[in-house]
Amino acid sequence: GESVGLHLPTLSVQEGDNSIINCAYSNSASDYFIWYKQESGKGPQFIIDIRSNMDKRQGQRVTVLLNKTVKHLSLQIAATQPGDSAVYFCAEKRGNTGFQKLVFGTGTRLLVSP
Amino acid sequence: AAGVIQSPRHLIKEKRETATLKCYPIPRHDTVYWYQQGPGQDPQFLISFYEKMQSDKGSIPDRFSAQQFSDYHSELNMSSLELGDSALYFCASSLGESAGVVETQYFGPGTRLLVL
């Protein structure tokens, strides 16, 4: 089976609850942040992004909050569903020039119980 | 919609052997990135290419090399394989970025490499 994420922090929620996944970043020069969802055996899937000149951005059932003061990022998932079960990574992109690599944070495993 | 294609999906090699991983980006994407993800770890950037030129380099061992071809597909060549090279290798693609414009990286399904 899939071994990615065995030792990751885990958040367990009930179906229908709201989930909040947190991420801290260290580089104040980072200007672009992305949340990815990784299901077992699959590549990271883009969920939502936010630029450093914003503090909130909403998508379908997801909201990303950015607090630059404390270098903190969060992903809120409304009405969590079993299909949301996966490992969630925040990633940051550094610099103002193009082709900058993504630097991933430690993932969080989300387990949704029916 | 077409996604990033990687081949092979699974690969088993012996120590000291070589391996070649292939990545076919989303149509019209001219930038590819390679990442390595060990068990229980986050993806680590290896190398990227834009218009067939290396655009950024991360923690890629000297035993590894990569290139991007005229059709924008990319290959990651790994030689003298070690047990520690066992990991998931992801390719991501994006449009080339212009000043002030950030392009989303879309990931492929990955190649799982096992070195015995």
mmCIF file of N, CA, C and O in Angstrom, chain B residues 28-102:
data_model
loop_
_atom_site.group_PDB
_atom_site.id
_atom_site.type_symbol
_atom_site.label_atom_id
_atom_site.label_comp_id
_atom_site.label_asym_id
_atom_site.label_seq_id
_atom_site.Cartn_x
_atom_site.Cartn_y
_atom_site.Cartn_z
ATOM 1 N N ARG B 28 0.785 22.570 -24.317
ATOM 2 C CA ARG B 28 1.092 24.007 -24.308
ATOM 3 C C ARG B 28 1.906 24.427 -23.083
ATOM 4 O O ARG B 28 2.314 25.591 -23.003
ATOM 5 N N HIS B 29 2.118 23.537 -22.146
ATOM 6 C CA HIS B 29 3.001 23.864 -21.025
ATOM 7 C C HIS B 29 4.447 23.696 -21.473
ATOM 8 O O HIS B 29 4.814 22.682 -22.057
ATOM 9 N N ASP B 30 5.270 24.700 -21.175
ATOM 10 C CA ASP B 30 6.650 24.663 -21.633
ATOM 11 C C ASP B 30 7.645 24.550 -20.486
ATOM 12 O O ASP B 30 8.855 24.601 -20.708
ATOM 13 N N THR B 31 7.138 24.410 -19.292
ATOM 14 C CA THR B 31 7.995 24.333 -18.108
ATOM 15 C C THR B 31 7.701 23.037 -17.359
ATOM 16 O O THR B 31 6.536 22.698 -17.145
ATOM 17 N N VAL B 32 8.756 22.315 -17.018
ATOM 18 C CA VAL B 32 8.587 21.085 -16.241
ATOM 19 C C VAL B 32 9.465 21.128 -15.004
ATOM 20 O O VAL B 32 10.541 21.740 -15.006
ATOM 21 N N TYR B 33 8.984 20.518 -13.957
ATOM 22 C CA TYR B 33 9.666 20.448 -12.674
ATOM 23 C C TYR B 33 9.698 18.985 -12.238
ATOM 24 O O TYR B 33 8.724 18.264 -12.419
ATOM 25 N N TRP B 34 10.792 18.589 -11.609
ATOM 26 C CA TRP B 34 10.901 17.248 -11.051
ATOM 27 C C TRP B 34 11.020 17.345 -9.526
ATOM 28 O O TRP B 34 11.780 18.174 -8.997
ATOM 29 N N TYR B 35 10.254 16.477 -8.849
ATOM 30 C CA TYR B 35 10.284 16.416 -7.388
ATOM 31 C C TYR B 35 10.462 14.959 -6.954
ATOM 32 O O TYR B 35 10.001 14.045 -7.615
ATOM 33 N N GLN B 36 11.101 14.796 -5.820
ATOM 34 C CA GLN B 36 11.287 13.472 -5.211
ATOM 35 C C GLN B 36 10.560 13.452 -3.868
ATOM 36 O O GLN B 36 10.687 14.395 -3.074
ATOM 37 N N GLN B 37 9.781 12.402 -3.636
ATOM 38 C CA GLN B 37 9.063 12.290 -2.372
ATOM 39 C C GLN B 37 9.374 10.952 -1.718
ATOM 40 O O GLN B 37 8.939 9.896 -2.186
ATOM 41 N N GLY B 38 10.132 10.984 -0.626
ATOM 42 C CA GLY B 38 10.427 9.782 0.130
ATOM 43 C C GLY B 38 9.248 9.403 1.003
ATOM 44 O O GLY B 38 8.314 10.199 1.203
ATOM 45 N N PRO B 39 9.259 8.193 1.541
ATOM 46 C CA PRO B 39 8.152 7.733 2.385
ATOM 47 C C PRO B 39 7.922 8.672 3.571
ATOM 48 O O PRO B 39 8.843 8.981 4.317
ATOM 49 N N GLY B 40 6.686 9.110 3.729
ATOM 50 C CA GLY B 40 6.336 9.980 4.850
ATOM 51 C C GLY B 40 6.902 11.372 4.771
ATOM 52 O O GLY B 40 6.912 12.092 5.772
ATOM 53 N N GLN B 41 7.387 11.760 3.610
ATOM 54 C CA GLN B 41 8.015 13.073 3.484
ATOM 55 C C GLN B 41 7.269 13.957 2.490
ATOM 56 O O GLN B 41 6.419 13.491 1.737
ATOM 57 N N ASP B 42 7.592 15.231 2.514
ATOM 58 C CA ASP B 42 7.000 16.135 1.541
ATOM 59 C C ASP B 42 7.839 16.093 0.259
ATOM 60 O O ASP B 42 9.004 15.709 0.285
ATOM 61 N N PRO B 43 7.271 16.467 -0.857
ATOM 62 C CA PRO B 43 8.039 16.487 -2.109
ATOM 63 C C PRO B 43 9.202 17.466 -2.034
ATOM 64 O O PRO B 43 9.060 18.583 -1.544
ATOM 65 N N GLN B 44 10.351 17.039 -2.539
ATOM 66 C CA GLN B 44 11.546 17.882 -2.570
ATOM 67 C C GLN B 44 11.901 18.188 -4.026
ATOM 68 O O GLN B 44 11.998 17.282 -4.855
ATOM 69 N N PHE B 45 12.126 19.436 -4.283
ATOM 70 C CA PHE B 45 12.430 19.879 -5.649
ATOM 71 C C PHE B 45 13.793 19.371 -6.095
ATOM 72 O O PHE B 45 14.782 19.460 -5.365
ATOM 73 N N LEU B 46 13.843 18.881 -7.327
ATOM 74 C CA LEU B 46 15.100 18.405 -7.896
ATOM 75 C C LEU B 46 15.638 19.371 -8.948
ATOM 76 O O LEU B 46 16.764 19.865 -8.855
ATOM 77 N N ILE B 47 14.830 19.628 -9.980
ATOM 78 C CA ILE B 47 15.321 20.418 -11.102
ATOM 79 C C ILE B 47 14.139 20.848 -11.953
ATOM 80 O O ILE B 47 13.075 20.225 -11.902
ATOM 81 N N SER B 48 14.324 21.922 -12.709
ATOM 82 C CA SER B 48 13.256 22.381 -13.591
ATOM 83 C C SER B 48 13.844 22.871 -14.913
ATOM 84 O O SER B 48 15.023 23.239 -14.997
ATOM 85 N N PHE B 49 12.971 22.889 -15.927
ATOM 86 C CA PHE B 49 13.366 23.310 -17.271
ATOM 87 C C PHE B 49 12.295 24.208 -17.868
ATOM 88 O O PHE B 49 11.102 23.986 -17.681
ATOM 89 N N TYR B 50 12.774 25.201 -18.608
ATOM 90 C CA TYR B 50 11.883 26.065 -19.376
ATOM 91 C C TYR B 50 12.458 26.185 -20.767
ATOM 92 O O TYR B 50 13.623 26.534 -20.936
ATOM 93 N N GLU B 51 11.650 25.895 -21.762
ATOM 94 C CA GLU B 51 12.104 25.993 -23.153
ATOM 95 C C GLU B 51 13.445 25.272 -23.353
ATOM 96 O O GLU B 51 14.382 25.828 -23.957
ATOM 97 N N LYS B 52 13.518 24.081 -22.819
ATOM 98 C CA LYS B 52 14.648 23.166 -22.998
ATOM 99 C C LYS B 52 15.914 23.585 -22.251
ATOM 100 O O LYS B 52 16.951 22.938 -22.369
ATOM 101 N N MET B 53 15.825 24.651 -21.476
ATOM 102 C CA MET B 53 16.975 25.096 -20.698
ATOM 103 C C MET B 53 16.688 24.896 -19.217
ATOM 104 O O MET B 53 15.568 25.126 -18.749
ATOM 105 N N GLN B 54 17.712 24.493 -18.476
ATOM 106 C CA GLN B 54 17.547 24.350 -17.036
ATOM 107 C C GLN B 54 17.242 25.712 -16.426
ATOM 108 O O GLN B 54 17.952 26.685 -16.675
ATOM 109 N N SER B 55 16.182 25.777 -15.639
ATOM 110 C CA SER B 55 15.763 27.057 -15.080
ATOM 111 C C SER B 55 16.037 27.158 -13.588
ATOM 112 O O SER B 55 16.163 28.265 -13.054
ATOM 113 N N ASP B 56 16.113 26.039 -12.888
ATOM 114 C CA ASP B 56 16.375 26.052 -11.459
ATOM 115 C C ASP B 56 16.869 24.663 -11.068
ATOM 116 O O ASP B 56 16.576 23.671 -11.735
ATOM 117 N N LYS B 57 17.637 24.623 -10.016
ATOM 118 C CA LYS B 57 18.212 23.360 -9.563
ATOM 119 C C LYS B 57 18.099 23.276 -8.056
ATOM 120 O O LYS B 57 18.378 24.243 -7.348
ATOM 121 N N GLY B 58 17.677 22.090 -7.590
ATOM 122 C CA GLY B 58 17.555 21.890 -6.151
ATOM 123 C C GLY B 58 18.504 20.822 -5.676
ATOM 124 O O GLY B 58 19.651 20.757 -6.106
ATOM 125 N N SER B 59 18.015 19.958 -4.833
ATOM 126 C CA SER B 59 18.862 18.949 -4.212
ATOM 127 C C SER B 59 18.972 17.701 -5.085
ATOM 128 O O SER B 59 18.692 16.588 -4.643
ATOM 129 N N ILE B 60 19.399 17.883 -6.297
ATOM 130 C CA ILE B 60 19.536 16.752 -7.211
ATOM 131 C C ILE B 60 20.951 16.203 -7.133
ATOM 132 O O ILE B 60 21.924 16.946 -7.260
ATOM 133 N N PRO B 61 21.090 14.886 -6.878
ATOM 134 C CA PRO B 61 22.429 14.294 -6.787
ATOM 135 C C PRO B 61 23.154 14.393 -8.127
ATOM 136 O O PRO B 61 22.535 14.446 -9.186
ATOM 137 N N ASP B 62 24.473 14.395 -8.058
ATOM 138 C CA ASP B 62 25.277 14.444 -9.284
ATOM 139 C C ASP B 62 25.055 13.206 -10.149
ATOM 140 O O ASP B 62 25.316 13.234 -11.354
ATOM 141 N N ARG B 63 24.581 12.128 -9.542
ATOM 142 C CA ARG B 63 24.316 10.891 -10.292
ATOM 143 C C ARG B 63 23.067 11.012 -11.172
ATOM 144 O O ARG B 63 22.809 10.150 -12.008
ATOM 145 N N PHE B 64 22.303 12.056 -10.936
ATOM 146 C CA PHE B 64 21.071 12.268 -11.712
ATOM 147 C C PHE B 64 21.306 13.373 -12.727
ATOM 148 O O PHE B 64 22.000 14.359 -12.458
ATOM 149 N N SER B 65 20.672 13.238 -13.867
ATOM 150 C CA SER B 65 20.682 14.316 -14.848
ATOM 151 C C SER B 65 19.309 14.359 -15.490
ATOM 152 O O SER B 65 18.535 13.398 -15.405
ATOM 153 N N ALA B 66 18.992 15.466 -16.099
ATOM 154 C CA ALA B 66 17.688 15.588 -16.737
ATOM 155 C C ALA B 66 17.814 16.512 -17.923
ATOM 156 O O ALA B 66 18.769 17.286 -18.047
ATOM 157 N N GLN B 67 16.843 16.405 -18.803
ATOM 158 C CA GLN B 67 16.794 17.318 -19.929
ATOM 159 C C GLN B 67 15.364 17.454 -20.398
ATOM 160 O O GLN B 67 14.497 16.625 -20.084
ATOM 161 N N GLN B 68 15.150 18.520 -21.149
ATOM 162 C CA GLN B 68 13.845 18.747 -21.765
ATOM 163 C C GLN B 68 14.047 18.785 -23.274
ATOM 164 O O GLN B 68 14.987 19.412 -23.775
ATOM 165 N N PHE B 69 13.160 18.130 -23.979
ATOM 166 C CA PHE B 69 13.299 17.982 -25.426
ATOM 167 C C PHE B 69 12.442 19.004 -26.177
ATOM 168 O O PHE B 69 11.668 19.744 -25.578
ATOM 169 N N SER B 70 12.603 19.000 -27.499
ATOM 170 C CA SER B 70 11.939 20.016 -28.321
ATOM 171 C C SER B 70 10.414 19.915 -28.243
ATOM 172 O O SER B 70 9.722 20.905 -28.473
ATOM 173 N N ASP B 71 9.892 18.738 -27.916
ATOM 174 C CA ASP B 71 8.437 18.608 -27.768
ATOM 175 C C ASP B 71 8.010 18.873 -26.321
ATOM 176 O O ASP B 71 6.866 18.611 -25.952
ATOM 177 N N TYR B 72 8.933 19.359 -25.502
ATOM 178 C CA TYR B 72 8.744 19.755 -24.097
ATOM 179 C C TYR B 72 8.664 18.593 -23.126
ATOM 180 O O TYR B 72 8.564 18.837 -21.919
ATOM 181 N N HIS B 73 8.727 17.359 -23.616
ATOM 182 C CA HIS B 73 8.763 16.291 -22.639
ATOM 183 C C HIS B 73 10.137 16.285 -21.976
ATOM 184 O O HIS B 73 11.113 16.840 -22.509
ATOM 185 N N SER B 74 10.205 15.680 -20.815
ATOM 186 C CA SER B 74 11.444 15.689 -20.055
ATOM 187 C C SER B 74 11.777 14.283 -19.592
ATOM 188 O O SER B 74 10.885 13.440 -19.425
ATOM 189 N N GLU B 75 13.042 14.033 -19.426
ATOM 190 C CA GLU B 75 13.514 12.744 -18.909
ATOM 191 C C GLU B 75 14.478 12.971 -17.765
ATOM 192 O O GLU B 75 15.336 13.861 -17.828
ATOM 193 N N LEU B 76 14.303 12.170 -16.737
ATOM 194 C CA LEU B 76 15.199 12.193 -15.581
ATOM 195 C C LEU B 76 16.013 10.909 -15.622
ATOM 196 O O LEU B 76 15.452 9.819 -15.564
ATOM 197 N N ASN B 77 17.300 11.046 -15.765
ATOM 198 C CA ASN B 77 18.200 9.908 -15.838
ATOM 199 C C ASN B 77 18.919 9.733 -14.508
ATOM 200 O O ASN B 77 19.505 10.681 -13.986
ATOM 201 N N MET B 78 18.853 8.522 -13.999
ATOM 202 C CA MET B 78 19.410 8.241 -12.677
ATOM 203 C C MET B 78 20.405 7.092 -12.820
ATOM 204 O O MET B 78 20.048 6.016 -13.316
ATOM 205 N N SER B 79 21.638 7.329 -12.419
ATOM 206 C CA SER B 79 22.667 6.302 -12.548
ATOM 207 C C SER B 79 23.187 5.891 -11.169
ATOM 208 O O SER B 79 22.953 6.576 -10.172
ATOM 209 N N SER B 80 23.876 4.744 -11.155
ATOM 210 C CA SER B 80 24.454 4.220 -9.910
ATOM 211 C C SER B 80 23.431 4.278 -8.777
ATOM 212 O O SER B 80 23.676 4.826 -7.700
ATOM 213 N N LEU B 81 22.281 3.703 -9.048
ATOM 214 C CA LEU B 81 21.177 3.787 -8.095
ATOM 215 C C LEU B 81 21.558 3.240 -6.725
ATOM 216 O O LEU B 81 22.288 2.245 -6.611
ATOM 217 N N GLU B 82 21.049 3.918 -5.700
ATOM 218 C CA GLU B 82 21.278 3.520 -4.315
ATOM 219 C C GLU B 82 19.933 3.192 -3.673
ATOM 220 O O GLU B 82 18.883 3.635 -4.149
ATOM 221 N N LEU B 83 19.995 2.449 -2.580
ATOM 222 C CA LEU B 83 18.757 2.093 -1.881
ATOM 223 C C LEU B 83 17.956 3.338 -1.507
ATOM 224 O O LEU B 83 16.726 3.353 -1.578
ATOM 225 N N GLY B 84 18.659 4.391 -1.134
ATOM 226 C CA GLY B 84 18.007 5.622 -0.705
ATOM 227 C C GLY B 84 17.315 6.389 -1.821
ATOM 228 O O GLY B 84 16.621 7.370 -1.555
ATOM 229 N N ASP B 85 17.511 5.937 -3.049
ATOM 230 C CA ASP B 85 16.818 6.584 -4.172
ATOM 231 C C ASP B 85 15.383 6.087 -4.315
ATOM 232 O O ASP B 85 14.607 6.638 -5.104
ATOM 233 N N SER B 86 15.036 5.064 -3.556
ATOM 234 C CA SER B 86 13.668 4.559 -3.593
ATOM 235 C C SER B 86 12.720 5.656 -3.124
ATOM 236 O O SER B 86 12.843 6.164 -2.007
ATOM 237 N N ALA B 87 11.798 6.016 -3.968
ATOM 238 C CA ALA B 87 10.911 7.143 -3.669
ATOM 239 C C ALA B 87 9.887 7.261 -4.785
ATOM 240 O O ALA B 87 9.936 6.544 -5.781
ATOM 241 N N LEU B 88 8.966 8.204 -4.584
ATOM 242 C CA LEU B 88 8.059 8.620 -5.641
ATOM 243 C C LEU B 88 8.679 9.806 -6.345
ATOM 244 O O LEU B 88 9.163 10.742 -5.696
ATOM 245 N N TYR B 89 8.681 9.784 -7.652
ATOM 246 C CA TYR B 89 9.235 10.885 -8.426
ATOM 247 C C TYR B 89 8.093 11.516 -9.213
ATOM 248 O O TYR B 89 7.442 10.871 -10.028
ATOM 249 N N PHE B 90 7.868 12.793 -8.922
ATOM 250 C CA PHE B 90 6.790 13.514 -9.584
ATOM 251 C C PHE B 90 7.348 14.518 -10.578
ATOM 252 O O PHE B 90 8.372 15.155 -10.347
ATOM 253 N N CYS B 91 6.630 14.640 -11.646
ATOM 254 C CA CYS B 91 6.873 15.699 -12.600
ATOM 255 C C CYS B 91 5.679 16.642 -12.518
ATOM 256 O O CYS B 91 4.531 16.198 -12.355
ATOM 257 N N ALA B 92 5.945 17.922 -12.612
ATOM 258 C CA ALA B 92 4.883 18.918 -12.681
ATOM 259 C C ALA B 92 5.141 19.791 -13.897
ATOM 260 O O ALA B 92 6.284 19.943 -14.332
ATOM 261 N N SER B 93 4.086 20.345 -14.451
ATOM 262 C CA SER B 93 4.272 21.248 -15.587
ATOM 263 C C SER B 93 3.468 22.518 -15.371
ATOM 264 O O SER B 93 2.506 22.556 -14.600
ATOM 265 N N SER B 94 3.903 23.551 -16.044
ATOM 266 C CA SER B 94 3.189 24.823 -15.991
ATOM 267 C C SER B 94 3.480 25.600 -17.266
ATOM 268 O O SER B 94 4.375 25.247 -18.043
ATOM 269 N N LEU B 95 2.732 26.659 -17.458
ATOM 270 C CA LEU B 95 3.077 27.612 -18.495
ATOM 271 C C LEU B 95 4.309 28.374 -18.023
ATOM 272 O O LEU B 95 4.546 28.507 -16.821
ATOM 273 N N GLY B 96 5.065 28.880 -18.957
ATOM 274 C CA GLY B 96 6.205 29.690 -18.592
ATOM 275 C C GLY B 96 5.745 30.979 -17.940
ATOM 276 O O GLY B 96 4.738 31.555 -18.331
ATOM 277 N N GLU B 97 6.449 31.395 -16.918
ATOM 278 C CA GLU B 97 6.032 32.567 -16.159
ATOM 279 C C GLU B 97 6.633 33.843 -16.728
ATOM 280 O O GLU B 97 7.795 33.891 -17.084
ATOM 281 N N SER B 98 5.818 34.862 -16.801
ATOM 282 C CA SER B 98 6.327 36.176 -17.151
ATOM 283 C C SER B 98 6.385 37.009 -15.881
ATOM 284 O O SER B 98 5.849 36.613 -14.849
ATOM 285 N N ALA B 99 7.015 38.133 -15.957
ATOM 286 C CA ALA B 99 7.219 38.964 -14.782
ATOM 287 C C ALA B 99 5.892 39.278 -14.097
ATOM 288 O O ALA B 99 4.948 39.748 -14.735
ATOM 289 N N GLY B 100 5.830 38.978 -12.803
ATOM 290 C CA GLY B 100 4.646 39.303 -12.025
ATOM 291 C C GLY B 100 3.504 38.324 -12.179
ATOM 292 O O GLY B 100 2.471 38.460 -11.517
ATOM 293 N N VAL B 101 3.665 37.336 -13.039
ATOM 294 C CA VAL B 101 2.593 36.354 -13.250
ATOM 295 C C VAL B 101 3.064 35.000 -12.739
ATOM 296 O O VAL B 101 4.105 34.514 -13.159
ATOM 297 N N VAL B 102 2.328 34.422 -11.836
ATOM 298 C CA VAL B 102 2.674 33.121 -11.283
ATOM 299 C C VAL B 102 1.781 32.066 -11.915
ATOM 300 O O VAL B 102 0.568 32.240 -11.977
#
